[in-house]
């Protein structure tokens, strides 16, 4: 109990310091869609029906029922969720074999990264915090061998962001017997776990109307893949700005990193899928 209280205190102090150094609040492009969806759910307002944002319903629809101003509700929700994510991440890292010191360092990098706590202070109306929590919950459930938690993570992911699909092969690769390419029992379990969330993912796209009738994921992917190559230098710079210290630490231990990824094919697959989503999805 004492250790957990120290962890909670460290997270709260860290987030307070990050708030002090992040005084500016900005409401950008996609915030307009999520703000509108939270206020009106589905309506004649084009901002509530612009794909692909209109399918990412979990956070804005949940906050619709919170009796606060939309911006305030998003800000409080994302800060609380970031703190919960940091707390859960500590136990994910210890369950994965890390020491308390290593897990604490992982939490430090998580909180100090621009895309987590500081982003929530700077750009409060967003859904990324929900997705980060879902990711941590999904990986933690794998180490805990808890299929129910993993199913919940997939279900929330289907309601939050398209990138949850990358978690499905992760489950198979994590669970399958080492040395076997095809593990029929684990493959069947993967299909059963993923069927419901994928069905809901597709159903949302069939039932929710969209204002931009010309939208397609194929065109979306082509647009962002062009942007990836046109602005590749800027993207690399942004990732160095966000993850710079971690990237250099990994590069300094490159042989160990390569060996680790070879032993953990599920993580290699997930990182490659993240790279693919970066190229074709812009995130």
Short mmCIF file of C-alpha atoms in Angstrom, two decimals, residues 27-267:
data_model
loop_
_atom_site.label_atom_id
_atom_site.label_comp_id
_atom_site.label_asym_id
_atom_site.label_seq_id
_atom_site.Cartn_x
_atom_site.Cartn_y
_atom_site.Cartn_z
CA UNK A 27 -8.29 24.11 -29.76
CA UNK A 28 -7.31 22.87 -33.21
CA UNK A 29 -8.79 21.15 -36.24
CA UNK A 30 -10.09 17.79 -34.99
CA UNK A 31 -11.14 19.30 -31.65
CA UNK A 32 -14.00 20.98 -33.51
CA UNK A 33 -15.47 17.63 -34.52
CA UNK A 34 -15.17 16.02 -31.08
CA UNK A 35 -16.58 19.13 -29.39
CA UNK A 36 -19.60 19.11 -31.73
CA UNK A 37 -20.15 15.36 -31.27
CA UNK A 38 -20.09 15.75 -27.50
CA UNK A 39 -22.65 18.55 -27.59
CA UNK A 40 -25.07 17.11 -30.16
CA UNK A 41 -24.20 13.42 -30.69
CA UNK A 42 -25.63 12.81 -34.20
CA UNK A 43 -27.32 15.84 -35.74
CA UNK A 44 -27.62 17.88 -38.92
CA UNK A 45 -24.44 19.71 -37.96
CA UNK A 46 -21.78 18.55 -40.48
CA UNK A 47 -19.17 18.55 -37.73
CA UNK A 48 -20.95 15.66 -36.01
CA UNK A 49 -21.00 13.65 -39.24
CA UNK A 50 -17.57 14.17 -40.78
CA UNK A 51 -15.73 10.90 -41.36
CA UNK A 52 -13.60 9.43 -39.90
CA UNK A 53 -14.09 11.51 -36.73
CA UNK A 54 -17.82 10.73 -36.49
CA UNK A 55 -17.05 7.03 -35.95
CA UNK A 56 -14.81 7.68 -32.93
CA UNK A 57 -17.76 7.95 -30.62
CA UNK A 58 -16.71 6.67 -27.21
CA UNK A 59 -15.12 9.75 -25.64
CA UNK A 60 -17.39 12.50 -27.06
CA UNK A 61 -20.58 10.51 -26.46
CA UNK A 62 -19.52 9.60 -22.93
CA UNK A 63 -18.76 13.25 -22.09
CA UNK A 64 -22.10 14.32 -23.57
CA UNK A 65 -23.69 13.10 -20.34
CA UNK A 66 -21.30 14.98 -18.04
CA UNK A 67 -22.98 18.20 -16.78
CA UNK A 68 -20.00 20.43 -17.52
CA UNK A 69 -18.90 22.71 -20.33
CA UNK A 70 -17.54 20.57 -23.16
CA UNK A 71 -13.98 21.92 -22.96
CA UNK A 72 -13.94 21.50 -19.17
CA UNK A 73 -15.29 17.95 -19.37
CA UNK A 74 -12.65 16.95 -21.96
CA UNK A 75 -9.84 18.56 -19.96
CA UNK A 76 -10.77 16.85 -16.68
CA UNK A 77 -11.42 13.51 -18.38
CA UNK A 78 -8.13 13.45 -20.29
CA UNK A 79 -6.04 14.48 -17.27
CA UNK A 80 -7.65 11.80 -15.07
CA UNK A 81 -7.23 9.19 -17.81
CA UNK A 82 -3.58 10.15 -18.31
CA UNK A 83 -2.92 9.67 -14.57
CA UNK A 84 -4.72 6.29 -14.64
CA UNK A 85 -2.72 5.27 -17.71
CA UNK A 86 0.55 6.14 -15.98
CA UNK A 87 -0.51 4.17 -12.89
CA UNK A 88 -1.51 1.11 -14.93
CA UNK A 89 1.65 1.38 -17.05
CA UNK A 90 3.78 0.89 -13.93
CA UNK A 91 2.15 -2.50 -13.29
CA UNK A 92 2.28 -3.45 -16.96
CA UNK A 93 6.05 -2.89 -16.95
CA UNK A 94 6.60 -4.84 -13.72
CA UNK A 95 4.41 -7.70 -15.01
CA UNK A 96 6.51 -7.67 -18.19
CA UNK A 97 9.62 -8.35 -16.09
CA UNK A 98 10.86 -4.86 -15.28
CA UNK A 99 12.05 -3.81 -11.85
CA UNK A 100 10.24 -1.11 -9.89
CA UNK A 101 13.00 1.32 -10.84
CA UNK A 102 12.70 0.46 -14.54
CA UNK A 103 8.90 0.70 -14.38
CA UNK A 104 9.19 4.08 -12.66
CA UNK A 105 11.50 5.28 -15.42
CA UNK A 106 8.96 4.09 -18.00
CA UNK A 107 6.22 6.08 -16.25
CA UNK A 108 8.52 9.12 -16.20
CA UNK A 109 9.08 8.91 -19.97
CA UNK A 110 5.35 8.35 -20.53
CA UNK A 111 4.35 11.45 -18.56
CA UNK A 112 7.12 13.69 -19.85
CA UNK A 113 6.43 12.84 -23.50
CA UNK A 114 4.67 15.69 -25.27
CA UNK A 115 1.86 13.44 -26.57
CA UNK A 116 0.55 12.44 -23.14
CA UNK A 117 0.10 14.73 -20.11
CA UNK A 118 1.44 17.91 -21.71
CA UNK A 119 -0.70 17.38 -24.80
CA UNK A 120 -3.78 16.98 -22.60
CA UNK A 121 -3.04 20.33 -20.96
CA UNK A 122 -2.24 22.05 -24.25
CA UNK A 123 -4.95 20.46 -26.44
CA UNK A 124 -7.65 19.20 -24.08
CA UNK A 125 -10.38 18.31 -26.62
CA UNK A 126 -9.00 15.07 -28.05
CA UNK A 127 -9.51 11.30 -27.90
CA UNK A 128 -5.87 10.18 -27.87
CA UNK A 129 -5.85 9.80 -24.08
CA UNK A 130 -8.60 7.20 -24.33
CA UNK A 131 -6.65 5.25 -26.92
CA UNK A 132 -3.42 5.28 -24.89
CA UNK A 133 -5.34 3.90 -21.91
CA UNK A 134 -6.85 1.19 -24.13
CA UNK A 135 -3.38 0.21 -25.39
CA UNK A 136 -1.94 -0.09 -21.90
CA UNK A 137 -5.00 -2.04 -20.73
CA UNK A 138 -4.71 -4.41 -23.70
CA UNK A 139 -1.02 -5.18 -23.17
CA UNK A 140 -1.49 -5.49 -19.40
CA UNK A 141 -4.32 -7.99 -19.97
CA UNK A 142 -1.97 -10.10 -22.13
CA UNK A 143 0.58 -10.41 -19.34
CA UNK A 144 -2.23 -11.07 -16.85
CA UNK A 145 -3.65 -13.74 -19.21
CA UNK A 146 -7.04 -12.06 -18.86
CA UNK A 147 -9.09 -12.51 -22.02
CA UNK A 148 -12.03 -10.58 -20.60
CA UNK A 149 -9.93 -7.45 -20.10
CA UNK A 150 -8.46 -7.81 -23.58
CA UNK A 151 -11.95 -8.12 -25.05
CA UNK A 152 -13.00 -4.95 -23.20
CA UNK A 153 -9.93 -3.17 -24.59
CA UNK A 154 -10.84 -4.26 -28.14
CA UNK A 155 -14.44 -3.19 -27.63
CA UNK A 156 -13.43 0.26 -26.39
CA UNK A 157 -10.91 0.47 -29.22
CA UNK A 158 -13.62 -0.21 -31.81
CA UNK A 159 -15.53 2.77 -30.43
CA UNK A 160 -12.45 4.99 -30.23
CA UNK A 161 -10.00 4.66 -33.10
CA UNK A 162 -9.31 2.54 -36.16
CA UNK A 163 -5.82 1.68 -34.93
CA UNK A 164 -7.25 -0.85 -32.44
CA UNK A 165 -7.14 -3.36 -35.30
CA UNK A 166 -3.37 -3.65 -34.75
CA UNK A 167 -4.06 -5.29 -31.37
CA UNK A 168 -5.69 -8.34 -32.96
CA UNK A 169 -2.49 -9.86 -34.48
CA UNK A 170 -0.68 -8.84 -31.27
CA UNK A 171 -2.97 -11.15 -29.28
CA UNK A 172 -2.31 -14.07 -31.63
CA UNK A 173 1.48 -13.62 -31.68
CA UNK A 174 1.63 -13.20 -27.90
CA UNK A 175 -0.48 -16.29 -27.17
CA UNK A 176 0.72 -18.74 -29.82
CA UNK A 177 3.20 -21.46 -28.98
CA UNK A 178 6.74 -20.28 -29.66
CA UNK A 179 8.29 -21.77 -32.77
CA UNK A 180 4.92 -22.43 -34.43
CA UNK A 181 3.80 -20.21 -37.29
CA UNK A 182 0.20 -21.47 -37.17
CA UNK A 183 -1.38 -22.27 -33.82
CA UNK A 184 -4.95 -23.22 -34.73
CA UNK A 185 -6.34 -23.12 -31.20
CA UNK A 186 -4.95 -19.64 -30.49
CA UNK A 187 -6.03 -18.45 -33.94
CA UNK A 188 -9.59 -19.59 -33.23
CA UNK A 189 -9.54 -17.87 -29.83
CA UNK A 190 -8.27 -14.70 -31.50
CA UNK A 191 -11.10 -14.78 -34.03
CA UNK A 192 -13.69 -15.30 -31.28
CA UNK A 193 -12.32 -12.42 -29.22
CA UNK A 194 -12.08 -10.03 -32.16
CA UNK A 195 -15.37 -10.87 -33.90
CA UNK A 196 -17.64 -8.74 -31.69
CA UNK A 197 -15.48 -5.59 -31.63
CA UNK A 198 -14.81 -5.79 -35.38
CA UNK A 199 -18.54 -6.22 -36.02
CA UNK A 200 -19.28 -3.09 -33.95
CA UNK A 201 -16.47 -1.25 -35.75
CA UNK A 202 -18.10 -2.04 -39.11
CA UNK A 203 -21.63 -1.40 -37.84
CA UNK A 204 -20.75 2.14 -36.77
CA UNK A 205 -19.61 2.87 -40.31
CA UNK A 206 -22.86 1.51 -41.74
CA UNK A 207 -25.27 3.22 -39.33
CA UNK A 208 -23.73 6.62 -38.63
CA UNK A 209 -24.37 9.06 -41.49
CA UNK A 210 -21.46 11.04 -42.89
CA UNK A 211 -21.53 14.52 -44.34
CA UNK A 212 -18.49 14.04 -46.55
CA UNK A 213 -19.93 11.42 -48.89
CA UNK A 214 -16.72 11.28 -50.91
CA UNK A 215 -14.74 9.98 -47.91
CA UNK A 216 -13.06 6.60 -48.21
CA UNK A 217 -10.30 5.02 -46.17
CA UNK A 218 -8.44 4.30 -49.39
CA UNK A 219 -8.32 7.96 -50.40
CA UNK A 220 -7.54 8.89 -46.79
CA UNK A 221 -4.57 6.50 -46.86
CA UNK A 222 -3.33 7.81 -50.21
CA UNK A 223 -3.48 11.41 -48.98
CA UNK A 224 -1.53 10.74 -45.79
CA UNK A 225 0.98 8.47 -47.50
CA UNK A 226 1.79 11.34 -49.88
CA UNK A 227 2.09 13.70 -46.91
CA UNK A 228 4.39 11.20 -45.19
CA UNK A 229 6.89 11.31 -48.05
CA UNK A 230 6.47 15.00 -48.88
CA UNK A 231 6.94 16.06 -45.25
CA UNK A 232 9.08 13.12 -44.14
CA UNK A 233 11.83 15.33 -42.71
CA UNK A 234 9.33 17.28 -40.62
CA UNK A 235 7.76 14.04 -39.33
CA UNK A 236 11.17 12.65 -38.31
CA UNK A 237 11.92 15.95 -36.55
CA UNK A 238 8.60 15.84 -34.68
CA UNK A 239 9.24 12.28 -33.48
CA UNK A 240 12.72 13.22 -32.30
CA UNK A 241 11.16 16.16 -30.49
CA UNK A 242 8.60 13.92 -28.79
CA UNK A 243 10.61 10.76 -28.11
CA UNK A 244 14.15 12.06 -28.55
CA UNK A 245 15.74 10.80 -25.33
CA UNK A 246 14.08 7.39 -25.58
CA UNK A 247 15.09 7.01 -29.23
CA UNK A 248 18.74 7.77 -28.45
CA UNK A 249 18.74 5.39 -25.47
CA UNK A 250 17.40 2.63 -27.74
CA UNK A 251 19.94 3.41 -30.47
CA UNK A 252 22.76 3.25 -27.92
CA UNK A 253 21.61 -0.29 -27.10
CA UNK A 254 20.72 -1.30 -30.66
CA UNK A 255 22.00 -4.93 -30.51
CA UNK A 256 19.95 -5.54 -27.33
CA UNK A 257 16.93 -3.88 -28.93
CA UNK A 258 17.16 -6.08 -32.03
CA UNK A 259 17.53 -9.20 -29.90
CA UNK A 260 14.54 -8.16 -27.77
CA UNK A 261 12.33 -7.57 -30.82
CA UNK A 262 13.32 -10.94 -32.31
CA UNK A 263 12.26 -12.68 -29.09
CA UNK A 264 9.01 -10.70 -28.85
CA UNK A 265 7.44 -10.94 -32.29
CA UNK A 266 4.12 -9.56 -31.02
CA UNK A 267 5.81 -6.25 -30.17
#
